[in-house]
Each structure stands twice: as structure tokens, then as C-alpha cells.
Amino acid sequence: MKNISEIRSDFPILSEKVYGQPLVYFDNGATTQKPEIVINKLNEIYRKFNSNIHRGVHALSDMASEEYEAAREKVRSFINADKKEEVVFTPGSTGSINTIAFSFGEKFIHKDDEIIISTLEHHANIVPWQMLCERKGSKLKIIPVNDNGEILLDEYYKLLNRKTKIVAVTQVSNALGVKVPVKEIVEAAHSANIPVLIDGAQGIQHAGTDVKKEDFDFYVFSGHKIYGPAGIGVLYGKEKWLSEIPPYQGGGDMVENVTFEKTTYGSLPFKFEAGTTNFPSAIALGTAIDYVTLTGREYITELENDLLSYATNRLSAIEGLKIYGNSPDKISTISFLLDGIHMYDTGMVLDKLGIAVRTGTHCAQPVMERMGINGTVRVSMCFYNTREEVDALGEGIEKVIRMFE
Amino acid sequence: MTINEIQDEIIEDFSVIDDWMGKYNMLIDYGRELGPLDPGFKTKDFLIEGCQSKVWLHPEYENGIITFKADSDALITKGIAALLIRVLSGKTPGEIIDADLYFIDKVGLRQNLSPTRANGLLSMVRQMKLYALAFRAKNPGSAQTLKED
């Protein structure tokens, strides 16, 4: 296994300085940094075989197409999907959820039907469903959480009924880092033949996933949150669903036959990949997945769990610091507020110390409202972060307190 | 003092501080010293949109000059509001509209406190100028005063 300094040297940006201080990057929940091999892969694509996929008869197009399909296979294997046809490339989690909200909604959701989401959702897993509800006259039902941001399963069970057509929940709260009991959620929904979409944007890089074992109907994630490039994401869907629902967007590459009278759609997954996809990023996402696999998913989880417990102890020891989302089952994210000090003041001073955190509602206003706050300071760590960086954060927070007290 | 004289004074104040922590400490002090805003004005009507922290700005027009009062739930933002009030409060609408706020660049506030950082510095400036425009439109006499300047 690589040691931490070997891991860090894989990520060129980690040796950058901001305001003359070593960068401490704790905003991994927003986006993760890229290992050198991913950066090199993008470079290689544009230098050596950039060409549109699936269209040309020439050598470069063949190469690009092969690499693109190889990346799809890497994703399939990584999430343990049955078939490559079940893996669709999209622009990101948001694009994936919009696809399902539209396409599944067109086919299966009617007036007065119900869609269940949770209080923890990112706006990306709220707004597309609200738009669907407006189109169809259907209703959104919300699973509540307790004061620690943990899903109240009993309340969820009460929401399930004949009118429920789909359940769409996050794997992990992006704002609080609390994991969602997706297994129980899926089991209950499936016992009533209701499909489940899991938003893996904050789960894939920490908790991982096995879509077959977990029996997810749909699973979505973004490439840039798992050390890949921006602008590429994945929509996994069971073949039976993806074949049944209509395409989301029309265009090139997704059709079998086009006449002005009638168009027939192409096979899976191309039916959902209209137009030129972000193929260079898809290919480099394959490289990022290779990187994660080679580094070791279990090893990554181990490093992150260690950081989480170290940081939780360090931060809890600071007087006047309150952690939101105190749950034993979390990813390496800590959301907090300092007594009497605005999150924005905290974030601005930490920034000047070279420490990157996120402040605000984290695109999850409903959960902030549930906690009775306007937002938090979010420290989202991943395996390349260190205990020394956590110490720097702790000292930084203590400095903030001294400045504002 | 004219707007430019006050700006020069602020530039002078900041020139002795060479690190960002010092600048923040100064803004925090300005924020603490800012006169209170009547809680009755801490309403949606006086809230400036587009800030991550809440900023309330209240203008009062009397005898041809505008007096601004402000508050914020974040202290650094409140310090920025205090700086803007020091420069623009107590001036005529015409002076406020025509003010070229060069001190923002000179003390390094623009690059580090841009609108994308959500502190609302530029939103505050825009709102102050909008109030000045509104008062001038309602009181054409103040435009006359401006011409005589």
C-alpha cells in the first residue's frame, strides 16, 4: 500500500501554496483533486487520438471509441453492474437525475402519484422531481430526519403507499456527511414493487457501491467527485427500466433510423447519449477509477475513517464548536458552527490561512432549515488529507475564535 | 471631508498593515464600531440580495444628504459595510452617484472580496448608488445642488 506522502505526490495540486501558505484542501465534497495519471490521460487524448466516437471509419475514431467503451466497462465493473448497456454517460449526477425524473416521469408518473425523497437531499435531487410534479400534477413526499440528520425509517415506511411510484434518496448527506440506510430503504420500496434511485454523488468516493448487491434500480454519480474530470457523470439503470422509459434528449448517436415520419431509437446505452458526449472526460474517468482501484478502495476507506475520528476528536475539543450531523455512520465530512461567529467569517479567515472549506447551505437548504440554521462550515476530507492538516485546521479555528471573541 | 479625502484616509489606515490577518482585524474593528441599525429596519425590504451573510442597509434622506445605516450578521461583512458608510454616508445623492470608489482596489478589497466570494461588497455599493438615484429622482433639487458643485 502507498504511504500518505506517496499518495499526496500523486496529486500535483496538493503541493501548491495559497497566500504563501501550504494548501490545505478540505473542500472535497465540492470537487476532488486529480491525480497526475488522470491529468496525463486528458493530455494524451488531445495529443494522440482526439476524434469523435462511434462515427468515423478512421483509425483515430476507432481508438477513441475503444477507449470510451473501455471506460464504460471500468465503470460497470467498479459499481458491479450486470451489463455495460446499463451504464450511461451523462454530464454529472444532476444530468443523470434530470434524465430519470424526465424519462421515468413521462412513462410512469401521473396525476396524484407520489415521489418520495428525503430532507437530506441536495437541490439536484429535489428540483428535477418538483419540475416533474408541476408537469404531471404529482406530489413530492419527504422522509424526515432526527436532530442528528439521521433518516427516520419508521416515518419512511408510513409514506410508502399505492400511489408511490419512485423513491429517490441520497447515499450520503452532502451537507452533514451522514450516511443514509439505503439498504432498508430499498428493501421496503421493493417489497411494494417501487423502484429506487440512489444519488451517489457523495457516496461513490467514500462508501463505494455495489448496485447488484444493493439492488438499486438507478444509481448516479459525478466523475469530478471521484478524482476524475468535471463534466462527466454516470447514470446506472437496470436494463428493464432503461429499455422501458423514453429517451431524455434527441439528437445524433441515439437513433437507429430517422425519417421525417418516424424515428426509432438506438439500443442501450446510446439511447440516452444524444449528441457528442464528453468522451475525453469519460475516458479519463476510467483512469480515475483505475487509480482508486489500484490504491485500494478498502485502504481509502480505512484512511478516511481514521481521519474522520481524528478530526472529530480534535474539533469536538474546541469550546464553542458545535458539530451538525453527529452520527456514528458518516463519511469523512464534518459540518460545524462556532458559537457567536458567522460561518462566513470563519471561512474567510481559514481561507487566508490556506485552508479551503465550504460555507453556506451546500445546495441543501431544506436540511439546514431542519437543523434550524442558515448554513455551516463544511470540512470535507478524503484519503489524501493528513492528520497534520487537521491540526492546522484546529489551530486555524482557535485563531478565528480569538479574533472574533 | 470629501469622498476622496475620506478614501485617502482609509488607504492611509490600511497602508500600515501588510498582512491579511491584520486587514481582517481592522475590518472586524470597523464592524464593531459601526453605529447600531434600528431593529425595525432589519427586514426583507432593507436586505441586500446576493450575499452569503445577511446585510441590511437603510438610507435616510434629509436636507439634501443621505445617511446610511447598516448591519450584518457576519462581522467582516459588517466591517466592509462600515467602510462604505464612512465614505458615502452624509453625502448628497449626486456625490454618491458620481463617486469613484478607488479605495476598494487600493486597499486590496476587490481582488479578495469579489462578488463571487459572496460577501456582497459590490452589491452594497450598487444598492447605495441605487438609493441615491432614487432620492435624486424624487428630489430634483438635489440634482441642482450637484450642478452647483
PDB file of N, CA and C in Angstrom, chain A residues 84-175:
ATOM      1  N   LYS A  84     -22.766  -3.647 -19.471  1.00  0.00           N
ATOM      2  CA  LYS A  84     -22.302  -2.329 -19.925  1.00  0.00           C
ATOM      3  C   LYS A  84     -23.445  -1.459 -20.419  1.00  0.00           C
ATOM      4  N   GLU A  85     -24.465  -2.112 -20.953  1.00  0.00           N
ATOM      5  CA  GLU A  85     -25.612  -1.371 -21.501  1.00  0.00           C
ATOM      6  C   GLU A  85     -26.349  -0.595 -20.415  1.00  0.00           C
ATOM      7  N   GLU A  86     -26.088  -0.974 -19.168  1.00  0.00           N
ATOM      8  CA  GLU A  86     -26.782  -0.304 -18.070  1.00  0.00           C
ATOM      9  C   GLU A  86     -26.033   0.937 -17.577  1.00  0.00           C
ATOM     10  N   VAL A  87     -24.890   1.209 -18.195  1.00  0.00           N
ATOM     11  CA  VAL A  87     -24.067   2.351 -17.770  1.00  0.00           C
ATOM     12  C   VAL A  87     -24.132   3.450 -18.832  1.00  0.00           C
ATOM     13  N   VAL A  88     -24.753   4.567 -18.464  1.00  0.00           N
ATOM     14  CA  VAL A  88     -24.920   5.693 -19.389  1.00  0.00           C
ATOM     15  C   VAL A  88     -24.016   6.827 -18.936  1.00  0.00           C
ATOM     16  N   PHE A  89     -23.285   7.432 -19.873  1.00  0.00           N
ATOM     17  CA  PHE A  89     -22.507   8.628 -19.517  1.00  0.00           C
ATOM     18  C   PHE A  89     -23.387   9.869 -19.659  1.00  0.00           C
ATOM     19  N   THR A  90     -23.320  10.714 -18.640  1.00  0.00           N
ATOM     20  CA  THR A  90     -24.095  11.965 -18.607  1.00  0.00           C
ATOM     21  C   THR A  90     -23.132  13.085 -18.225  1.00  0.00           C
ATOM     22  N   PRO A  91     -23.609  14.325 -18.174  1.00  0.00           N
ATOM     23  CA  PRO A  91     -22.694  15.397 -17.723  1.00  0.00           C
ATOM     24  C   PRO A  91     -22.404  15.372 -16.219  1.00  0.00           C
ATOM     25  N   GLY A  92     -23.160  14.612 -15.440  1.00  0.00           N
ATOM     26  CA  GLY A  92     -22.918  14.574 -13.993  1.00  0.00           C
ATOM     27  C   GLY A  92     -24.137  14.031 -13.275  1.00  0.00           C
ATOM     28  N   SER A  93     -24.067  13.995 -11.953  1.00  0.00           N
ATOM     29  CA  SER A  93     -25.203  13.497 -11.159  1.00  0.00           C
ATOM     30  C   SER A  93     -26.482  14.261 -11.490  1.00  0.00           C
ATOM     31  N   THR A  94     -26.359  15.579 -11.579  1.00  0.00           N
ATOM     32  CA  THR A  94     -27.531  16.408 -11.863  1.00  0.00           C
ATOM     33  C   THR A  94     -28.161  15.996 -13.193  1.00  0.00           C
ATOM     34  N   GLY A  95     -27.325  15.821 -14.208  1.00  0.00           N
ATOM     35  CA  GLY A  95     -27.819  15.391 -15.516  1.00  0.00           C
ATOM     36  C   GLY A  95     -28.478  14.030 -15.432  1.00  0.00           C
ATOM     37  N   SER A  96     -27.890  13.138 -14.645  1.00  0.00           N
ATOM     38  CA  SER A  96     -28.443  11.787 -14.516  1.00  0.00           C
ATOM     39  C   SER A  96     -29.823  11.821 -13.858  1.00  0.00           C
ATOM     40  N   ILE A  97     -29.941  12.618 -12.792  1.00  0.00           N
ATOM     41  CA  ILE A  97     -31.223  12.668 -12.081  1.00  0.00           C
ATOM     42  C   ILE A  97     -32.294  13.318 -12.964  1.00  0.00           C
ATOM     43  N   ASN A  98     -31.900  14.381 -13.673  1.00  0.00           N
ATOM     44  CA  ASN A  98     -32.859  15.004 -14.593  1.00  0.00           C
ATOM     45  C   ASN A  98     -33.336  14.026 -15.660  1.00  0.00           C
ATOM     46  N   THR A  99     -32.428  13.188 -16.135  1.00  0.00           N
ATOM     47  CA  THR A  99     -32.791  12.192 -17.141  1.00  0.00           C
ATOM     48  C   THR A  99     -33.893  11.281 -16.606  1.00  0.00           C
ATOM     49  N   ILE A 100     -33.681  10.772 -15.400  1.00  0.00           N
ATOM     50  CA  ILE A 100     -34.668   9.836 -14.841  1.00  0.00           C
ATOM     51  C   ILE A 100     -35.956  10.560 -14.465  1.00  0.00           C
ATOM     52  N   ALA A 101     -35.818  11.745 -13.872  1.00  0.00           N
ATOM     53  CA  ALA A 101     -37.035  12.479 -13.500  1.00  0.00           C
ATOM     54  C   ALA A 101     -37.879  12.722 -14.746  1.00  0.00           C
ATOM     55  N   PHE A 102     -37.217  13.009 -15.864  1.00  0.00           N
ATOM     56  CA  PHE A 102     -37.987  13.254 -17.085  1.00  0.00           C
ATOM     57  C   PHE A 102     -38.491  11.940 -17.692  1.00  0.00           C
ATOM     58  N   SER A 103     -37.568  11.035 -17.957  1.00  0.00           N
ATOM     59  CA  SER A 103     -37.925   9.854 -18.749  1.00  0.00           C
ATOM     60  C   SER A 103     -38.811   8.879 -17.968  1.00  0.00           C
ATOM     61  N   PHE A 104     -38.446   8.619 -16.729  1.00  0.00           N
ATOM     62  CA  PHE A 104     -39.270   7.739 -15.895  1.00  0.00           C
ATOM     63  C   PHE A 104     -40.614   8.423 -15.659  1.00  0.00           C
ATOM     64  N   GLY A 105     -40.531   9.738 -15.421  1.00  0.00           N
ATOM     65  CA  GLY A 105     -41.753  10.506 -15.176  1.00  0.00           C
ATOM     66  C   GLY A 105     -42.708  10.464 -16.350  1.00  0.00           C
ATOM     67  N   GLU A 106     -42.169  10.596 -17.565  1.00  0.00           N
ATOM     68  CA  GLU A 106     -43.025  10.569 -18.758  1.00  0.00           C
ATOM     69  C   GLU A 106     -43.803   9.268 -18.837  1.00  0.00           C
ATOM     70  N   LYS A 107     -43.120   8.187 -18.533  1.00  0.00           N
ATOM     71  CA  LYS A 107     -43.726   6.868 -18.741  1.00  0.00           C
ATOM     72  C   LYS A 107     -44.613   6.445 -17.560  1.00  0.00           C
ATOM     73  N   PHE A 108     -44.145   6.710 -16.349  1.00  0.00           N
ATOM     74  CA  PHE A 108     -44.791   6.041 -15.212  1.00  0.00           C
ATOM     75  C   PHE A 108     -45.506   6.963 -14.218  1.00  0.00           C
ATOM     76  N   ILE A 109     -45.315   8.260 -14.348  1.00  0.00           N
ATOM     77  CA  ILE A 109     -45.876   9.112 -13.287  1.00  0.00           C
ATOM     78  C   ILE A 109     -47.049   9.944 -13.808  1.00  0.00           C
ATOM     79  N   HIS A 110     -48.131   9.861 -13.082  1.00  0.00           N
ATOM     80  CA  HIS A 110     -49.361  10.544 -13.490  1.00  0.00           C
ATOM     81  C   HIS A 110     -49.875  11.408 -12.354  1.00  0.00           C
ATOM     82  N   LYS A 111     -50.980  12.048 -12.630  1.00  0.00           N
ATOM     83  CA  LYS A 111     -51.600  12.947 -11.659  1.00  0.00           C
ATOM     84  C   LYS A 111     -51.822  12.211 -10.324  1.00  0.00           C
ATOM     85  N   ASP A 112     -51.498  12.886  -9.235  1.00  0.00           N
ATOM     86  CA  ASP A 112     -51.692  12.387  -7.865  1.00  0.00           C
ATOM     87  C   ASP A 112     -50.757  11.248  -7.461  1.00  0.00           C
ATOM     88  N   ASP A 113     -49.884  10.821  -8.362  1.00  0.00           N
ATOM     89  CA  ASP A 113     -48.867   9.839  -7.960  1.00  0.00           C
ATOM     90  C   ASP A 113     -47.890  10.527  -7.002  1.00  0.00           C
ATOM     91  N   GLU A 114     -47.158   9.700  -6.266  1.00  0.00           N
ATOM     92  CA  GLU A 114     -46.236  10.279  -5.284  1.00  0.00           C
ATOM     93  C   GLU A 114     -44.789   9.846  -5.513  1.00  0.00           C
ATOM     94  N   ILE A 115     -43.893  10.779  -5.212  1.00  0.00           N
ATOM     95  CA  ILE A 115     -42.456  10.539  -5.323  1.00  0.00           C
ATOM     96  C   ILE A 115     -41.883  10.814  -3.930  1.00  0.00           C
ATOM     97  N   ILE A 116     -41.071   9.882  -3.438  1.00  0.00           N
ATOM     98  CA  ILE A 116     -40.502  10.075  -2.096  1.00  0.00           C
ATOM     99  C   ILE A 116     -39.034  10.460  -2.201  1.00  0.00           C
ATOM    100  N   ILE A 117     -38.690  11.557  -1.523  1.00  0.00           N
ATOM    101  CA  ILE A 117     -37.275  11.926  -1.370  1.00  0.00           C
ATOM    102  C   ILE A 117     -37.044  12.159   0.132  1.00  0.00           C
ATOM    103  N   SER A 118     -35.856  12.612   0.520  1.00  0.00           N
ATOM    104  CA  SER A 118     -35.639  12.837   1.957  1.00  0.00           C
ATOM    105  C   SER A 118     -35.273  14.290   2.222  1.00  0.00           C
ATOM    106  N   THR A 119     -35.313  14.653   3.481  1.00  0.00           N
ATOM    107  CA  THR A 119     -34.929  16.001   3.927  1.00  0.00           C
ATOM    108  C   THR A 119     -33.469  16.298   3.596  1.00  0.00           C
ATOM    109  N   LEU A 120     -32.658  15.242   3.461  1.00  0.00           N
ATOM    110  CA  LEU A 120     -31.214  15.429   3.297  1.00  0.00           C
ATOM    111  C   LEU A 120     -30.793  15.787   1.888  1.00  0.00           C
ATOM    112  N   GLU A 121     -31.726  15.750   0.935  1.00  0.00           N
ATOM    113  CA  GLU A 121     -31.305  15.837  -0.466  1.00  0.00           C
ATOM    114  C   GLU A 121     -30.610  17.141  -0.849  1.00  0.00           C
ATOM    115  N   HIS A 122     -29.653  16.984  -1.747  1.00  0.00           N
ATOM    116  CA  HIS A 122     -29.051  18.101  -2.475  1.00  0.00           C
ATOM    117  C   HIS A 122     -30.137  18.640  -3.406  1.00  0.00           C
ATOM    118  N   HIS A 123     -30.064  19.929  -3.728  1.00  0.00           N
ATOM    119  CA  HIS A 123     -31.087  20.501  -4.611  1.00  0.00           C
ATOM    120  C   HIS A 123     -31.221  19.723  -5.923  1.00  0.00           C
ATOM    121  N   ALA A 124     -30.145  19.079  -6.354  1.00  0.00           N
ATOM    122  CA  ALA A 124     -30.181  18.305  -7.599  1.00  0.00           C
ATOM    123  C   ALA A 124     -31.128  17.114  -7.508  1.00  0.00           C
ATOM    124  N   ASN A 125     -31.409  16.668  -6.289  1.00  0.00           N
ATOM    125  CA  ASN A 125     -32.356  15.549  -6.143  1.00  0.00           C
ATOM    126  C   ASN A 125     -33.690  16.046  -5.564  1.00  0.00           C
ATOM    127  N   ILE A 126     -33.928  17.331  -5.678  1.00  0.00           N
ATOM    128  CA  ILE A 126     -35.212  17.909  -5.265  1.00  0.00           C
ATOM    129  C   ILE A 126     -35.880  18.563  -6.480  1.00  0.00           C
ATOM    130  N   VAL A 127     -35.143  19.493  -7.078  1.00  0.00           N
ATOM    131  CA  VAL A 127     -35.742  20.337  -8.115  1.00  0.00           C
ATOM    132  C   VAL A 127     -36.237  19.552  -9.347  1.00  0.00           C
ATOM    133  N   PRO A 128     -35.453  18.583  -9.871  1.00  0.00           N
ATOM    134  CA  PRO A 128     -35.978  17.850 -11.038  1.00  0.00           C
ATOM    135  C   PRO A 128     -37.310  17.149 -10.737  1.00  0.00           C
ATOM    136  N   TRP A 129     -37.463  16.675  -9.510  1.00  0.00           N
ATOM    137  CA  TRP A 129     -38.716  15.999  -9.138  1.00  0.00           C
ATOM    138  C   TRP A 129     -39.842  17.012  -8.968  1.00  0.00           C
ATOM    139  N   GLN A 130     -39.502  18.187  -8.445  1.00  0.00           N
ATOM    140  CA  GLN A 130     -40.526  19.235  -8.338  1.00  0.00           C
ATOM    141  C   GLN A 130     -41.001  19.648  -9.728  1.00  0.00           C
ATOM    142  N   MET A 131     -40.064  19.740 -10.658  1.00  0.00           N
ATOM    143  CA  MET A 131     -40.441  20.104 -12.030  1.00  0.00           C
ATOM    144  C   MET A 131     -41.368  19.047 -12.611  1.00  0.00           C
ATOM    145  N   LEU A 132     -41.043  17.783 -12.328  1.00  0.00           N
ATOM    146  CA  LEU A 132     -41.893  16.684 -12.786  1.00  0.00           C
ATOM    147  C   LEU A 132     -43.297  16.810 -12.168  1.00  0.00           C
ATOM    148  N   CYS A 133     -43.324  17.085 -10.865  1.00  0.00           N
ATOM    149  CA  CYS A 133     -44.613  17.224 -10.181  1.00  0.00           C
ATOM    150  C   CYS A 133     -45.453  18.338 -10.805  1.00  0.00           C
ATOM    151  N   GLU A 134     -44.792  19.414 -11.178  1.00  0.00           N
ATOM    152  CA  GLU A 134     -45.530  20.515 -11.817  1.00  0.00           C
ATOM    153  C   GLU A 134     -46.087  20.098 -13.163  1.00  0.00           C
ATOM    154  N   ARG A 135     -45.286  19.327 -13.909  1.00  0.00           N
ATOM    155  CA  ARG A 135     -45.763  18.871 -15.231  1.00  0.00           C
ATOM    156  C   ARG A 135     -46.926  17.912 -15.106  1.00  0.00           C
ATOM    157  N   LYS A 136     -46.832  17.005 -14.128  1.00  0.00           N
ATOM    158  CA  LYS A 136     -47.748  15.873 -14.093  1.00  0.00           C
ATOM    159  C   LYS A 136     -48.840  15.994 -13.030  1.00  0.00           C
ATOM    160  N   GLY A 137     -48.694  16.966 -12.143  1.00  0.00           N
ATOM    161  CA  GLY A 137     -49.676  17.053 -11.054  1.00  0.00           C
ATOM    162  C   GLY A 137     -49.455  15.964 -10.010  1.00  0.00           C
ATOM    163  N   SER A 138     -48.221  15.511  -9.905  1.00  0.00           N
ATOM    164  CA  SER A 138     -47.902  14.502  -8.885  1.00  0.00           C
ATOM    165  C   SER A 138     -47.397  15.207  -7.621  1.00  0.00           C
ATOM    166  N   LYS A 139     -47.107  14.405  -6.581  1.00  0.00           N
ATOM    167  CA  LYS A 139     -46.747  15.017  -5.294  1.00  0.00           C
ATOM    168  C   LYS A 139     -45.414  14.496  -4.769  1.00  0.00           C
ATOM    169  N   LEU A 140     -44.708  15.401  -4.091  1.00  0.00           N
ATOM    170  CA  LEU A 140     -43.429  15.052  -3.502  1.00  0.00           C
ATOM    171  C   LEU A 140     -43.647  14.778  -2.012  1.00  0.00           C
ATOM    172  N   LYS A 141     -43.148  13.627  -1.538  1.00  0.00           N
ATOM    173  CA  LYS A 141     -43.258  13.298  -0.109  1.00  0.00           C
ATOM    174  C   LYS A 141     -41.849  13.232   0.466  1.00  0.00           C
ATOM    175  N   ILE A 142     -41.709  13.744   1.672  1.00  0.00           N
ATOM    176  CA  ILE A 142     -40.355  13.926   2.218  1.00  0.00           C
ATOM    177  C   ILE A 142     -40.128  13.062   3.459  1.00  0.00           C
ATOM    178  N   ILE A 143     -39.082  12.250   3.431  1.00  0.00           N
ATOM    179  CA  ILE A 143     -38.726  11.460   4.619  1.00  0.00           C
ATOM    180  C   ILE A 143     -38.039  12.400   5.621  1.00  0.00           C
ATOM    181  N   PRO A 144     -38.551  12.487   6.847  1.00  0.00           N
ATOM    182  CA  PRO A 144     -37.916  13.386   7.827  1.00  0.00           C
ATOM    183  C   PRO A 144     -36.650  12.774   8.429  1.00  0.00           C
ATOM    184  N   VAL A 145     -35.882  13.617   9.118  1.00  0.00           N
ATOM    185  CA  VAL A 145     -34.667  13.156   9.809  1.00  0.00           C
ATOM    186  C   VAL A 145     -34.726  13.606  11.267  1.00  0.00           C
ATOM    187  N   ASN A 146     -33.903  13.005  12.109  1.00  0.00           N
ATOM    188  CA  ASN A 146     -33.836  13.453  13.510  1.00  0.00           C
ATOM    189  C   ASN A 146     -32.818  14.592  13.638  1.00  0.00           C
ATOM    190  N   ASP A 147     -32.573  15.026  14.866  1.00  0.00           N
ATOM    191  CA  ASP A 147     -31.692  16.183  15.080  1.00  0.00           C
ATOM    192  C   ASP A 147     -30.253  15.927  14.640  1.00  0.00           C
ATOM    193  N   ASN A 148     -29.885  14.664  14.507  1.00  0.00           N
ATOM    194  CA  ASN A 148     -28.537  14.346  14.034  1.00  0.00           C
ATOM    195  C   ASN A 148     -28.465  14.177  12.525  1.00  0.00           C
ATOM    196  N   GLY A 149     -29.589  14.398  11.864  1.00  0.00           N
ATOM    197  CA  GLY A 149     -29.601  14.251  10.414  1.00  0.00           C
ATOM    198  C   GLY A 149     -29.732  12.803   9.977  1.00  0.00           C
ATOM    199  N   GLU A 150     -30.227  11.958  10.872  1.00  0.00           N
ATOM    200  CA  GLU A 150     -30.409  10.549  10.506  1.00  0.00           C
ATOM    201  C   GLU A 150     -31.845  10.309  10.050  1.00  0.00           C
ATOM    202  N   ILE A 151     -31.961   9.541   8.978  1.00  0.00           N
ATOM    203  CA  ILE A 151     -33.277   9.244   8.387  1.00  0.00           C
ATOM    204  C   ILE A 151     -34.161   8.505   9.401  1.00  0.00           C
ATOM    205  N   LEU A 152     -35.418   8.932   9.478  1.00  0.00           N
ATOM    206  CA  LEU A 152     -36.365   8.238  10.349  1.00  0.00           C
ATOM    207  C   LEU A 152     -37.095   7.174   9.525  1.00  0.00           C
ATOM    208  N   LEU A 153     -36.577   5.950   9.613  1.00  0.00           N
ATOM    209  CA  LEU A 153     -37.102   4.878   8.755  1.00  0.00           C
ATOM    210  C   LEU A 153     -38.581   4.616   8.991  1.00  0.00           C
ATOM    211  N   ASP A 154     -39.003   4.676  10.256  1.00  0.00           N
ATOM    212  CA  ASP A 154     -40.417   4.404  10.536  1.00  0.00           C
ATOM    213  C   ASP A 154     -41.329   5.390   9.810  1.00  0.00           C
ATOM    214  N   GLU A 155     -40.848   6.648   9.741  1.00  0.00           N
ATOM    215  CA  GLU A 155     -41.642   7.660   9.032  1.00  0.00           C
ATOM    216  C   GLU A 155     -41.647   7.369   7.532  1.00  0.00           C
ATOM    217  N   TYR A 156     -40.515   6.865   7.051  1.00  0.00           N
ATOM    218  CA  TYR A 156     -40.421   6.491   5.632  1.00  0.00           C
ATOM    219  C   TYR A 156     -41.423   5.381   5.311  1.00  0.00           C
ATOM    220  N   TYR A 157     -41.462   4.370   6.183  1.00  0.00           N
ATOM    221  CA  TYR A 157     -42.376   3.252   5.933  1.00  0.00           C
ATOM    222  C   TYR A 157     -43.819   3.754   5.822  1.00  0.00           C
ATOM    223  N   LYS A 158     -44.145   4.774   6.653  1.00  0.00           N
ATOM    224  CA  LYS A 158     -45.517   5.292   6.620  1.00  0.00           C
ATOM    225  C   LYS A 158     -45.834   6.006   5.308  1.00  0.00           C
ATOM    226  N   LEU A 159     -44.773   6.551   4.676  1.00  0.00           N
ATOM    227  CA  LEU A 159     -45.019   7.305   3.434  1.00  0.00           C
ATOM    228  C   LEU A 159     -45.299   6.402   2.234  1.00  0.00           C
ATOM    229  N   LEU A 160     -44.764   5.177   2.295  1.00  0.00           N
ATOM    230  CA  LEU A 160     -44.933   4.260   1.152  1.00  0.00           C
ATOM    231  C   LEU A 160     -46.397   3.854   1.027  1.00  0.00           C
ATOM    232  N   ASN A 161     -46.926   3.992  -0.170  1.00  0.00           N
ATOM    233  CA  ASN A 161     -48.307   3.546  -0.388  1.00  0.00           C
ATOM    234  C   ASN A 161     -48.541   3.253  -1.862  1.00  0.00           C
ATOM    235  N   ARG A 162     -49.763   2.926  -2.212  1.00  0.00           N
ATOM    236  CA  ARG A 162     -50.105   2.546  -3.584  1.00  0.00           C
ATOM    237  C   ARG A 162     -49.739   3.615  -4.595  1.00  0.00           C
ATOM    238  N   LYS A 163     -49.780   4.873  -4.152  1.00  0.00           N
ATOM    239  CA  LYS A 163     -49.537   5.972  -5.095  1.00  0.00           C
ATOM    240  C   LYS A 163     -48.051   6.240  -5.317  1.00  0.00           C
ATOM    241  N   THR A 164     -47.198   5.669  -4.453  1.00  0.00           N
ATOM    242  CA  THR A 164     -45.753   5.908  -4.588  1.00  0.00           C
ATOM    243  C   THR A 164     -45.241   5.249  -5.868  1.00  0.00           C
ATOM    244  N   LYS A 165     -44.564   6.036  -6.715  1.00  0.00           N
ATOM    245  CA  LYS A 165     -44.081   5.497  -7.981  1.00  0.00           C
ATOM    246  C   LYS A 165     -42.563   5.353  -8.021  1.00  0.00           C
ATOM    247  N   ILE A 166     -41.871   6.153  -7.234  1.00  0.00           N
ATOM    248  CA  ILE A 166     -40.408   6.030  -7.179  1.00  0.00           C
ATOM    249  C   ILE A 166     -39.904   6.652  -5.873  1.00  0.00           C
ATOM    250  N   VAL A 167     -38.804   6.104  -5.363  1.00  0.00           N
ATOM    251  CA  VAL A 167     -38.133   6.664  -4.192  1.00  0.00           C
ATOM    252  C   VAL A 167     -36.752   7.121  -4.667  1.00  0.00           C
ATOM    253  N   ALA A 168     -36.395   8.380  -4.372  1.00  0.00           N
ATOM    254  CA  ALA A 168     -35.092   8.892  -4.804  1.00  0.00           C
ATOM    255  C   ALA A 168     -34.392   9.512  -3.599  1.00  0.00           C
ATOM    256  N   VAL A 169     -33.359   8.845  -3.113  1.00  0.00           N
ATOM    257  CA  VAL A 169     -32.660   9.364  -1.936  1.00  0.00           C
ATOM    258  C   VAL A 169     -31.151   9.356  -2.152  1.00  0.00           C
ATOM    259  N   THR A 170     -30.504  10.199  -1.371  1.00  0.00           N
ATOM    260  CA  THR A 170     -29.058  10.275  -1.452  1.00  0.00           C
ATOM    261  C   THR A 170     -28.425   9.129  -0.663  1.00  0.00           C
ATOM    262  N   GLN A 171     -27.225   8.767  -1.047  1.00  0.00           N
ATOM    263  CA  GLN A 171     -26.498   7.722  -0.323  1.00  0.00           C
ATOM    264  C   GLN A 171     -25.882   8.309   0.952  1.00  0.00           C
ATOM    265  N   VAL A 172     -25.478   9.574   0.851  1.00  0.00           N
ATOM    266  CA  VAL A 172     -24.841  10.281   1.961  1.00  0.00           C
ATOM    267  C   VAL A 172     -25.285  11.742   1.901  1.00  0.00           C
ATOM    268  N   SER A 173     -25.578  12.341   3.056  1.00  0.00           N
ATOM    269  CA  SER A 173     -25.918  13.766   3.076  1.00  0.00           C
ATOM    270  C   SER A 173     -24.699  14.590   2.699  1.00  0.00           C
ATOM    271  N   ASN A 174     -24.813  15.389   1.653  1.00  0.00           N
ATOM    272  CA  ASN A 174     -23.650  16.188   1.236  1.00  0.00           C
ATOM    273  C   ASN A 174     -23.330  17.262   2.265  1.00  0.00           C
ATOM    274  N   ALA A 175     -24.356  17.753   2.955  1.00  0.00           N
ATOM    275  CA  ALA A 175     -24.151  18.863   3.887  1.00  0.00           C
ATOM    276  C   ALA A 175     -23.603  18.395   5.231  1.00  0.00           C
TER     277      ALA A 175
END
